[in-house]
XYZ file of C-alpha atoms in Angstrom:
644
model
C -38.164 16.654 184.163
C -37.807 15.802 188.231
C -36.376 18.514 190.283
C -32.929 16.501 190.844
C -32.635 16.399 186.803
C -33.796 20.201 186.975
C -30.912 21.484 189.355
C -28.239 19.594 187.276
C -29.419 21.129 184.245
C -29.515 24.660 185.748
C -26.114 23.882 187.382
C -24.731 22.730 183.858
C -25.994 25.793 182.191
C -23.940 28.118 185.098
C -20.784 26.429 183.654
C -19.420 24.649 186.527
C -17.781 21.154 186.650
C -16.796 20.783 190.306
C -18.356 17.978 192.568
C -19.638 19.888 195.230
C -20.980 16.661 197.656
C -23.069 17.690 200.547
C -20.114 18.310 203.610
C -20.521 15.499 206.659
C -21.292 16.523 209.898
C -18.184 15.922 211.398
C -16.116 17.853 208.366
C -19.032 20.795 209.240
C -18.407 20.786 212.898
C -14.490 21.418 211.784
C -15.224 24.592 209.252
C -18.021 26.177 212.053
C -14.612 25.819 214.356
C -12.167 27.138 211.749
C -14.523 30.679 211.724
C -14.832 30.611 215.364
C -11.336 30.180 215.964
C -10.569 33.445 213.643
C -13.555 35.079 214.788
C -12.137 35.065 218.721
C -8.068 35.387 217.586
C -9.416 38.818 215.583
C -10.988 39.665 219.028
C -7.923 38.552 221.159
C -5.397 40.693 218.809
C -7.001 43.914 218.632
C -9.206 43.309 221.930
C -6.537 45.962 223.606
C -7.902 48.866 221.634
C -11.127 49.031 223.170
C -9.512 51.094 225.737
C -7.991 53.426 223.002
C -8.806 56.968 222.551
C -9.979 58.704 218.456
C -6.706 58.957 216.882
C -5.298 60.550 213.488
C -7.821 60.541 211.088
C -11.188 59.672 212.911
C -11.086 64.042 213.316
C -12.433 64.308 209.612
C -15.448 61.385 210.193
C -16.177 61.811 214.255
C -14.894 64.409 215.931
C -14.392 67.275 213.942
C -17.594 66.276 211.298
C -19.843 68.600 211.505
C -22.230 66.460 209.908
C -21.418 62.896 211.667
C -21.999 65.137 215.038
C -25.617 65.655 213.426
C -26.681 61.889 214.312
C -29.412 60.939 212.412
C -29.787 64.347 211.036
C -26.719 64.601 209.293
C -26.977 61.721 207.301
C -28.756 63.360 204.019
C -25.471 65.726 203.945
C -23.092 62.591 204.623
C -24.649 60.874 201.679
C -24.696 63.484 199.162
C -21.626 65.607 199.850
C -18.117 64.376 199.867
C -16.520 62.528 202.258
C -13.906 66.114 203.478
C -16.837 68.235 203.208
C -17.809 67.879 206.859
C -14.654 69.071 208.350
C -13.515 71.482 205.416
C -17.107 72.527 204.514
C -15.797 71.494 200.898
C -13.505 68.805 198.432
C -9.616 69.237 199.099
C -8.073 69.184 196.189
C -7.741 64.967 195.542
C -8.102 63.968 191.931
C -12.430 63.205 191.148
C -13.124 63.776 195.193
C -13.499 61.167 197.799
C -17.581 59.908 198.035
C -17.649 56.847 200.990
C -21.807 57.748 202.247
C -21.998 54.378 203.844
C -19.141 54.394 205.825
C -19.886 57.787 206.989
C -23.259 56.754 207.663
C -22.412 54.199 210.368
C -20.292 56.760 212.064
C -23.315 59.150 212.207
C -25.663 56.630 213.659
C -23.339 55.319 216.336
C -22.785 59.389 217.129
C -26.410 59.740 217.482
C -27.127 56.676 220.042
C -23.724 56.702 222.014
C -21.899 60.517 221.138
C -18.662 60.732 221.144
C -17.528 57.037 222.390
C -14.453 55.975 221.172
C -15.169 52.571 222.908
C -18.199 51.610 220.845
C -16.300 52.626 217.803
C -13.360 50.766 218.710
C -15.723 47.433 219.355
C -17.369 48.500 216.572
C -14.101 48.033 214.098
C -13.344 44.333 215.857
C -16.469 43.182 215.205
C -16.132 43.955 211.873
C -13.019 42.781 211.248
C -13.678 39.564 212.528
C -16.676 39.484 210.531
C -14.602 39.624 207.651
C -12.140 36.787 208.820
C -14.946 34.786 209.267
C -16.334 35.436 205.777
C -12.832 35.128 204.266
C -12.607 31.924 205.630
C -16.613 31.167 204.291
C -16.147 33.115 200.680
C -12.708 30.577 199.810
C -13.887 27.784 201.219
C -16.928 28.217 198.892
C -14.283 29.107 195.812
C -12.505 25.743 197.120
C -14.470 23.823 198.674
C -12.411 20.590 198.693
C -9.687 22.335 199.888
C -10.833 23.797 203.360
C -6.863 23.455 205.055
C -6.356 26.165 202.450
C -8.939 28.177 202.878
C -8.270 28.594 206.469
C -4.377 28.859 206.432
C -5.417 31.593 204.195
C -7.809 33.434 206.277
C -5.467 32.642 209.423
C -2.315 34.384 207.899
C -4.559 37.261 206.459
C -6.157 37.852 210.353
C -3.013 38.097 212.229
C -1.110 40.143 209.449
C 0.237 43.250 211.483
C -0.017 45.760 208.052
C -3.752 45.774 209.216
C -3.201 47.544 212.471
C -3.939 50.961 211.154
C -7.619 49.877 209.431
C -8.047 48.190 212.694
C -6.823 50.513 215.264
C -8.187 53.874 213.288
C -11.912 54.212 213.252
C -11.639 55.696 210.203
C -10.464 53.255 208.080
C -13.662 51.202 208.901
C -14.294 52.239 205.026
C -11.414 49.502 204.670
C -13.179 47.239 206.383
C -16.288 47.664 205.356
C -15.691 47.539 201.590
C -13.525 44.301 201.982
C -16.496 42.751 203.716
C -19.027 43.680 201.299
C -16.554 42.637 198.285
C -16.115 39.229 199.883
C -19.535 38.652 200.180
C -20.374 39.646 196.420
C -17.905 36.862 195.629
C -18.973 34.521 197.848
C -22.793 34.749 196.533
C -21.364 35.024 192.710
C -19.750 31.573 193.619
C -22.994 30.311 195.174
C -25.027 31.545 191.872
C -22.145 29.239 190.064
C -22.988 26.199 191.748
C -26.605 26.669 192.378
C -27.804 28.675 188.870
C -29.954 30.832 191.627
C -30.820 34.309 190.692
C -30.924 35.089 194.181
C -27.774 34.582 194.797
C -26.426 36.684 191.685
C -28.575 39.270 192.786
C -27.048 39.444 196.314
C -23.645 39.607 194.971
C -24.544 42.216 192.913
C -26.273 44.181 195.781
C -22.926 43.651 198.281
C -20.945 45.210 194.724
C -23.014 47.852 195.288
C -22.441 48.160 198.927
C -18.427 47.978 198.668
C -18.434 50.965 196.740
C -20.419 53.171 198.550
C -18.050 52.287 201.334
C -14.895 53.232 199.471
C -13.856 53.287 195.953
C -11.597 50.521 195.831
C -14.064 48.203 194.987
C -13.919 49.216 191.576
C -10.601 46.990 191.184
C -12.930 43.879 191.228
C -13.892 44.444 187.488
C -10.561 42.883 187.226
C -10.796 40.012 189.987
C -14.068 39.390 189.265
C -13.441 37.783 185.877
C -10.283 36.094 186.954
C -11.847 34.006 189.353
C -14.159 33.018 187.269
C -11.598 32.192 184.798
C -9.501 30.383 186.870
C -11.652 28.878 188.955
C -14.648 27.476 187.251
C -14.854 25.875 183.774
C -17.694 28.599 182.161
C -16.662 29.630 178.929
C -15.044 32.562 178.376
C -17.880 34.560 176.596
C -20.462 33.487 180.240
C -17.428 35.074 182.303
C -17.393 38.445 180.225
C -21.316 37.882 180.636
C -21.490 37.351 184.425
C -19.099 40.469 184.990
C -20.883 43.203 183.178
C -23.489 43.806 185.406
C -20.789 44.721 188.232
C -19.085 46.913 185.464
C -22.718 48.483 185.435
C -23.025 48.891 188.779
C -19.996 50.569 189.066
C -20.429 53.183 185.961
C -24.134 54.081 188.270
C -21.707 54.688 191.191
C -19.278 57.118 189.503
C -22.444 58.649 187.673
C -24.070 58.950 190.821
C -21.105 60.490 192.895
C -20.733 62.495 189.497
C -24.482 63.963 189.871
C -23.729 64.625 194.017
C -20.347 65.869 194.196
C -19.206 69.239 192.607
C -15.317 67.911 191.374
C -15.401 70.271 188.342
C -13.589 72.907 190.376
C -11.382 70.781 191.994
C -7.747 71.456 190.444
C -4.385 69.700 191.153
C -2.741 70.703 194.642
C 0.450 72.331 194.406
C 0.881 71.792 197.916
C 3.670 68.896 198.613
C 1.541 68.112 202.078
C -1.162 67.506 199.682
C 0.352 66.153 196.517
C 3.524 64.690 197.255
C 4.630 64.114 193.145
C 3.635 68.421 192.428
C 6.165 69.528 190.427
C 8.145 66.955 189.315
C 8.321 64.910 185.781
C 5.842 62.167 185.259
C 9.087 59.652 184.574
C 10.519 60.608 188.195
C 7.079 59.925 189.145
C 6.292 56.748 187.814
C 10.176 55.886 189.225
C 8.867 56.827 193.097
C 6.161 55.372 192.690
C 7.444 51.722 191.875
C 9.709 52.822 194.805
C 7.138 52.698 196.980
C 5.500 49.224 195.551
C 9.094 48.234 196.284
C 8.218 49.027 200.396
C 5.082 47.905 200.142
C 6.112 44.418 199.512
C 8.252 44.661 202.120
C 6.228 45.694 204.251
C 4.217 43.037 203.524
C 7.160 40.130 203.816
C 8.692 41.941 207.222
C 6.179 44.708 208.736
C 8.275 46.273 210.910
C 8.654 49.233 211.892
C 5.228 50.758 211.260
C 3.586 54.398 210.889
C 0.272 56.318 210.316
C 2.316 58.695 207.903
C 5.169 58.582 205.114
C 4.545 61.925 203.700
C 6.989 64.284 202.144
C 10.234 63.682 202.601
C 10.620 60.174 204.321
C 10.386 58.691 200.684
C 12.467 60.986 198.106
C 11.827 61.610 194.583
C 14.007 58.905 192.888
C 14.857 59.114 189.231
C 14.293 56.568 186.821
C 17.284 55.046 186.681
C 17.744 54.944 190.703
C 18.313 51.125 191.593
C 15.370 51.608 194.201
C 13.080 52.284 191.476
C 14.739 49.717 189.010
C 14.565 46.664 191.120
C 10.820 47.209 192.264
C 10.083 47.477 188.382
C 11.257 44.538 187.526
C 10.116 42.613 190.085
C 6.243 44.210 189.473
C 6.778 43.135 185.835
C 7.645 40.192 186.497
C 4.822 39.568 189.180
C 2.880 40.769 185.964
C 4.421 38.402 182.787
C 3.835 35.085 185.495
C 0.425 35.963 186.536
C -0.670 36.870 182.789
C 1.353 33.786 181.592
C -0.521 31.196 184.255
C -3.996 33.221 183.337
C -3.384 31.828 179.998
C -2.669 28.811 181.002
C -5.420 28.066 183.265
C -7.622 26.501 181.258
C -5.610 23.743 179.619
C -4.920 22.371 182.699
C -7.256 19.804 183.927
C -7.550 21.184 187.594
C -6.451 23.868 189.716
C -3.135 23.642 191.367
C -1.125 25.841 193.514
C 0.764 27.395 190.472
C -2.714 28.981 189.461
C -3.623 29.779 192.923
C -0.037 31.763 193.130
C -1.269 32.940 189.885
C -4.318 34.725 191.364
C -2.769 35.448 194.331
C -0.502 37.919 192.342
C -3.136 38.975 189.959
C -5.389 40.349 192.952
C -2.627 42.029 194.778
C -1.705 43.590 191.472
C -5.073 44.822 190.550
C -6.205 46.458 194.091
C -3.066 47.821 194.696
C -3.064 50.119 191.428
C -5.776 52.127 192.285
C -3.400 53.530 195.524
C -0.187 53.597 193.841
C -0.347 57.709 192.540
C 0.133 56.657 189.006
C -3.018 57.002 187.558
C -4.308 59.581 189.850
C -3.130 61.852 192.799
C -4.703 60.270 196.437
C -3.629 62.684 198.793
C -0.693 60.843 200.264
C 2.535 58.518 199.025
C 2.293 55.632 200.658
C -0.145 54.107 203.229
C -0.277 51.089 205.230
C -4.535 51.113 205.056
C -3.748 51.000 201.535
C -2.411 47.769 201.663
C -5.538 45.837 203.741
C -7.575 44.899 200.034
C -4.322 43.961 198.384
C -2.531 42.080 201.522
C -5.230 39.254 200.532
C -3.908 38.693 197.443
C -0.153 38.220 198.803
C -1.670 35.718 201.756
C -3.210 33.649 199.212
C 0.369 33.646 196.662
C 2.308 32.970 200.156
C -0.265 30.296 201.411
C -0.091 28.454 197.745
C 4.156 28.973 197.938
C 4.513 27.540 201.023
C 2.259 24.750 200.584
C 4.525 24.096 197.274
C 7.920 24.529 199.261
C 6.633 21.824 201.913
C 5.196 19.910 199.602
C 1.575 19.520 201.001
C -1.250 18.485 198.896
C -4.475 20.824 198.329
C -6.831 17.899 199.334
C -8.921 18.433 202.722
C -8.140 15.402 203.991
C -3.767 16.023 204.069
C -2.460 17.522 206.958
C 0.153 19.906 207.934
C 3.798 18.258 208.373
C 5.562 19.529 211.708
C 7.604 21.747 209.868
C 5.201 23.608 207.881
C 3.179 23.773 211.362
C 6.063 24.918 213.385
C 6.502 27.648 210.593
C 2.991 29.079 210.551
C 2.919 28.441 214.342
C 5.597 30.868 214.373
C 4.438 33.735 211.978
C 1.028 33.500 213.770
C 3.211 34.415 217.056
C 5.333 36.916 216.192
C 2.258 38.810 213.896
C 0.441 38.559 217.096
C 3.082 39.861 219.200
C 3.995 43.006 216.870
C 0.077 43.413 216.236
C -0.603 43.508 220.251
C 2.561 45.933 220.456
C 1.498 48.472 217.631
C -2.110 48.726 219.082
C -0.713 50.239 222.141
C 0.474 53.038 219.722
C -2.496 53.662 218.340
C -4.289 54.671 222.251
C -4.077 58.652 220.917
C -2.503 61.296 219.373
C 0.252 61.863 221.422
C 1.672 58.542 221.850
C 1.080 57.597 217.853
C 2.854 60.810 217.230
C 5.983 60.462 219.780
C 6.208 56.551 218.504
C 6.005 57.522 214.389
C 8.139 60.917 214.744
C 11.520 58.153 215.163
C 10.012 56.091 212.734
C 9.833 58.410 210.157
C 11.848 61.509 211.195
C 12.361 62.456 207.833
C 8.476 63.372 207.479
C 7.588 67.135 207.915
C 4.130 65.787 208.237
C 4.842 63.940 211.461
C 6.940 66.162 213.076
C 3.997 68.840 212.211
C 1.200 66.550 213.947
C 3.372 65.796 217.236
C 4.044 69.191 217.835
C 0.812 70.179 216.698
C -0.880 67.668 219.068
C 1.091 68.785 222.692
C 0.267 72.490 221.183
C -3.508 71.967 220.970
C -3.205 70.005 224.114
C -2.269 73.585 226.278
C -3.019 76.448 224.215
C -5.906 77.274 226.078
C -4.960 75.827 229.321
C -2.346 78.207 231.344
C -2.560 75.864 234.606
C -1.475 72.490 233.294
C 2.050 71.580 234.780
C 3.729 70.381 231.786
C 2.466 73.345 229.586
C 5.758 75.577 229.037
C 7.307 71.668 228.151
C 5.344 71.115 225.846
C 5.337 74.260 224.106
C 9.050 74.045 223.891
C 8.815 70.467 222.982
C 6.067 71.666 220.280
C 8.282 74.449 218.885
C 11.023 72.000 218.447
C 8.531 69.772 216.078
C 7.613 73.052 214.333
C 11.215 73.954 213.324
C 12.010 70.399 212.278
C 9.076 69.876 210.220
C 10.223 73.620 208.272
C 13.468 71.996 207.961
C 12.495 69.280 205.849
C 9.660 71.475 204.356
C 10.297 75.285 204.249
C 6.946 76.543 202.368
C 4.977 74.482 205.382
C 2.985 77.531 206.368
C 0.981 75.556 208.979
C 4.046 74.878 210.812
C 5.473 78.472 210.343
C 1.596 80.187 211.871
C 2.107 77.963 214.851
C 5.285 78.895 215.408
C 3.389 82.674 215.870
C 0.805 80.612 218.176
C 3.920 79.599 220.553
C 5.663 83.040 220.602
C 2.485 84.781 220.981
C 2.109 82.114 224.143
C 5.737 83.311 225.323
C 4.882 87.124 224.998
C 7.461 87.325 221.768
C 6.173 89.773 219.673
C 8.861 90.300 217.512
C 9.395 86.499 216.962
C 5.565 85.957 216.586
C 5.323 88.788 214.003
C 8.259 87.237 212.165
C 6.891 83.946 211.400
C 3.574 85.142 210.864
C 4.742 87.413 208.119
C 6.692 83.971 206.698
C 2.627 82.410 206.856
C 1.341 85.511 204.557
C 4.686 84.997 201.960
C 3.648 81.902 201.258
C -0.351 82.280 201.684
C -1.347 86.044 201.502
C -4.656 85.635 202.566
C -3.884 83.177 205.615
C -7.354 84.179 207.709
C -5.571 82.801 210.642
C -2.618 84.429 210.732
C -4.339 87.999 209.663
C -6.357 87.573 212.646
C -3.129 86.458 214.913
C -1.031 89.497 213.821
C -3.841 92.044 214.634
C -3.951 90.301 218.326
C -0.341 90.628 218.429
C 0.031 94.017 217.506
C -2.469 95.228 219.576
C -2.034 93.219 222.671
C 1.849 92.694 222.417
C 2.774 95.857 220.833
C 0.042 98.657 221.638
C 0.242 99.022 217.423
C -3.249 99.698 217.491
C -2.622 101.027 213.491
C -1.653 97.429 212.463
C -3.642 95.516 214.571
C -6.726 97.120 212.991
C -4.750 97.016 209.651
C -4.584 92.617 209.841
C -7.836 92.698 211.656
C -10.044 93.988 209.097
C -7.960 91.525 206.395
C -8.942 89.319 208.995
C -12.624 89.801 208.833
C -12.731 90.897 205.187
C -11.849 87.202 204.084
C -14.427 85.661 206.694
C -16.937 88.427 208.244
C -18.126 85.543 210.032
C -14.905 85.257 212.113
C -16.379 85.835 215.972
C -12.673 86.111 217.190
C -11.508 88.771 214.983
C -14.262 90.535 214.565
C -14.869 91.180 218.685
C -10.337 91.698 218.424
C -11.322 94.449 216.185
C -14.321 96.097 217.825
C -11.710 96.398 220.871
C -9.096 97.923 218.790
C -11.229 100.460 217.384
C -12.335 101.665 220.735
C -8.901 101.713 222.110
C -8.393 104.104 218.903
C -11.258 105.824 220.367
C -13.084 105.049 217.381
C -16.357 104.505 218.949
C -18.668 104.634 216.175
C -16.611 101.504 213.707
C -16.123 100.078 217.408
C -20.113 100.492 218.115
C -21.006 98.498 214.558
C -18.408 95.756 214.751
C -19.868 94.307 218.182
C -23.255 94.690 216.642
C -21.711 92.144 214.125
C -20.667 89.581 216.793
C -24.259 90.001 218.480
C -26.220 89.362 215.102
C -23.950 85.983 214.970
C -24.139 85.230 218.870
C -26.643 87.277 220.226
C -26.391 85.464 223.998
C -23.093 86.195 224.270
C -22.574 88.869 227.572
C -19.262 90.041 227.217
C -20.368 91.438 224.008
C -23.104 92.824 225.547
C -21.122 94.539 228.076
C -18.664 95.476 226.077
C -21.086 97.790 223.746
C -22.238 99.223 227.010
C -18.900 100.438 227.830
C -18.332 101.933 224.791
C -21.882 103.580 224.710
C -20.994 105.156 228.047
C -17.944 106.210 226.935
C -19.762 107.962 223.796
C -22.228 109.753 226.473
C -25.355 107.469 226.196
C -26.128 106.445 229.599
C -29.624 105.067 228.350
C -28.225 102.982 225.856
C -25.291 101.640 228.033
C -27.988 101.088 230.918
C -29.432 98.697 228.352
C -26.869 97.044 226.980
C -25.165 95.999 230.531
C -28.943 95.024 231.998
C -29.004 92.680 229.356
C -25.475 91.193 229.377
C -26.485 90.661 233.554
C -29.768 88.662 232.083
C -27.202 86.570 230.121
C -24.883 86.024 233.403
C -21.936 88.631 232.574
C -21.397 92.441 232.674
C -21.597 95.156 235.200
């Protein structure tokens, strides 16, 4: 048999019946234009946060990681621990943990070559993102590749689609980015292996599988998109497509068995903290009825995204009941979504080619099937709603709106029809105005404070928000007395506080820094007030135990109760360096030298160079009558650069 006769054969046996002629020059000049075009329009819409500062959530993966600060030397701890455990030292309490190693990884390495750079990150998170554009464009081309006009309208309304500012604009939620790219590139090789019966090919699809869900665990949807595309798309017979998907189903049981072995989510129980798990408490039917609420916003969101925020926590969405209209109408419109794209499934394969009904079809199926996984019904994910949560799915819905609007204008699928002016004037528009509002909402993102001050009138009705604006201008001059604006802000930040405990009354985070801005104010009373609010609702607050004991000491001269919180204080961390050198003062203003003498012997077996220590003990050994011993003690806090 010849080679030519060979490759038909093999190309036969993969199942496929499309023509798939070798492309002209000319036509391949046009597609290596189409991905430039989206490669430098991802670059010129998100080009203005290069400038931006870490924002939100890149704390828990840069800043605050304990193990991403590591560099390189972190990385065995990134890849076997879960994803919180480098800024909580453990799992919160999220249903089977969160385990993203690769994404975490990249964070760690850029750490190690360039620190703390928000820049490179920033540049970083374009690149990536038009990376993926560019292999959108490439991946449905390749599943249509006589329709490139398609593809690229496609690809064109997916870049410039504001809902992906956050992924974009938050280093964090690179894992977004990252785990679309990798699952557009396992379908783009699966496709190849389809036309080309090359193992290689199969192989690297498998291997970028792989590589999605070590980024984040949404690739796991794409057991079900997998075998729809195959279904729809190609002509293999049914029993080849249930073939050709199980070794992805494989790959993901090794990944859960894997993040099984690694991460310890036996002890993790359900949050009863609303922060945490916005649907505690309440009925599973009044659940299942707020959560097709927010479906409900997330299409519309998706149709008109505006306004945006980085947070919809508890209570800007309220509990509906079942038979609340805003949970009714979002039902039936999911089912529906559901009956068509089941319905034109079926039909797929009687038809003798593809048309835009099917690719509306598909569109719906995908959005369906990577938008469950985020939608709090099968398992709790830490927050309500999300815009990130939207970047996998938001393909789906580009691809159903691409396919309606080429049906409502009437424009053939074939590569050689072009746009009519008004379909072209329409598209022209949506690509301005998602430009504009994309350009506008990066601005937001620049840091904390002005993401915070923009989102708190967005969404005033979550505690959450309120919480993080006033937590940010706290943080921002707790520890600096000469900024100008500090007593402002501290106002400003107690406002946030009370609002936040408005909407949420058990939010004991707001309530201890409440005691933080009192304590600021020299308010004893006040501070000792809300800090005995913290220990109703969390007894053993560390925190606030070691905040009372300053107060009462420093505020009140209650040297009985400062030592009283202080020892609670150390007693539920003896590793605490703040209360435990809080409480070696109060016991020598008690004149009890001795518990004094063997408290600041704790703080100098954790930080031994420390000279006010040092000086410290030899004060109190003078005061006890050893002149040798407090000779000794301040020679060596002068060797350390403090002391007498």
């Amino acid at each position: 048999m010849s080679k030519k006769k060979k490759k038909k054969a093999e190309q036969a046996a993969a199942g496929t019946t499309e023509k798939r002629a070798p492309a002209a020059k000319g036509i391949k000049k046009s597609y290596r234009n189409y991905s430039i075009a989206l490669a430098l329009l991802a670059f010129l819409l998100y080009g203005n946060t290069l400038t931006n500062e870490y924002a939100f959530d890149d704390s828990v993966v840069i800043t605050e990681n304990q193990f991403t600060k590591k560099g390189f030397a972190g990385i065995p701890d990134l890849v076997s621990k879960d994803l919180f455990a480098g800024i909580y030292g453990q799992s919160l309490e999220l249903t089977g943990g969160r385990y993203r190693p690769l994404t975490l990884v990249t964070h760690a390495i850029e750490y190690q070559l360039f620190g703390e750079n928000p820049g490179v990150s920033h540049f970083i998170n374009v690149l990536l993102y038009a990376l993926c554009a560019v292999v959108l464009f490439m991946t449905l081309r390749k599943i249509f590749p006589e329709w490139p006009l398609f593809a690229f309208i496609v690809s064109l309304v997916f870049t410039v689609h504001p809902i992906h500012t956050e992924v974009v604009a938050n280093i964090k939620s690179r894992d977004e980015i990252l785990c679309f790219l990798f699952l557009m590139l396992s379908l783009y090789y699966l496709f190849s292996y389809i036309g080309s019966a090359s193992k290689k090919h199969f192989t690297l699809s498998c291997v970028f599988y792989f590589l999605s869900l070590f980024s984040k665990e949404n690739g796991i949807t794409f057991l079900a998109v997998i075998p729809a595309a195959l279904f729809i798309f190609t002509r293999i017979e049914i029993r080849r497509v249930f073939l050709l998907t199980a070794p992805y189903a494989g790959i993901a049981v090794l990944y859960l068995a894997i993040r099984a072995g690694l991460l310890d989510t036996s002890r993790i129980k359900e949050s009863t903290d609303l922060m945490e798990n916005p649907f505690f408490g309440i009925s599973f039917p009044e659940k299942l009825a707020t959560a097709f609420r927010i479906m409900g916003l997330y299409l519309l969101l998706l149709i008109f995204p505006h306004p945006l925020s980085c947070d919809y926590s508890y209570n800007q969405i309220p509990i509906v009941n079942p038979g609340d209209p805003h949970a009714l109408v979002p039902l039936l419109v999911y089912a529906g979504l559901g009956v068509f794209s089941v319905f034109r499934l079926a039909r797929a394969r009687k038809a003798e080619q593809t048309g835009l009904m099917q690719l509306i079809a598909f569109g719906t199926l995908f959005y369906l099937a990577t938008l469950s996984i985020v939608t709090n019904i099968f398992f709790n994910i830490g927050a309500p709603m999300g815009e990130r949560f939207l970047f996998l799915p938001s393909l789906g819905f580009c691809i159903a709106l691409t396919a309606l609007f080429f049906l409502g204008f009437r424009t053939r699928l074939h590569s050689e029809v072009k746009l009519q002016g008004s379909f072209a004037l329409l598209l022209g528009l949506i690509v301005l105005l998602s430009a504009y509002k994309t350009i506008t909402r990066n601005r937001d993102w620049k840091d904390n404070l002005t993401l915070f001050a923009k989102d708190v009138q967005t969404v005033p009705n979550s505690a959450k928000i309120h919480y993080y604006y006033g937590n940010t201008m706290l943080t921002s001059v707790l520890n600096d007395k000469t900024k100008p604006e500090r007593n402002k802000f501290l106002l400003d930040a107690k406002t946030e506080f009370r609002k936040a405990i408005a909407i949420y009354p058990q939010f004991h985070w707001s309530w201890y820094n409440l005691g933080l801005i009192y304590n600021e104010f020299g308010q004893a009373d006040s501070a000792i007030y809300v800090l005995n609010k913290v220990l109703e609702l969390q007894p053993q607050h560390i925190n606030t135990q070691g905040l009372l004991g300053s107060v009462y000491g420093k505020l009140k001269n209650d040297l009985p109760k400062a030592i009283f919180h202080l020892q609670k204080a150390v007693q539920y961390n003896p590793n605490d360096l703040g209360a435990l050198e809080n409480l070696g003062i109060a016991y020598a203003m008690n004149k009890n030298y001795p518990e004094a003498v063997a408290t600041m012997e704790k703080v100098l077996r954790i930080k031994p160079d420390n000279p006010q220590t040092w000086s410290n003990l030899g004060s109190l050994y003078g005061n006890m009558g050893d002149s040798l011993k407090a000779k000794e003690y301040f020679a060596r806090a002068r060797q350390l650069g403090g002391g007498k």
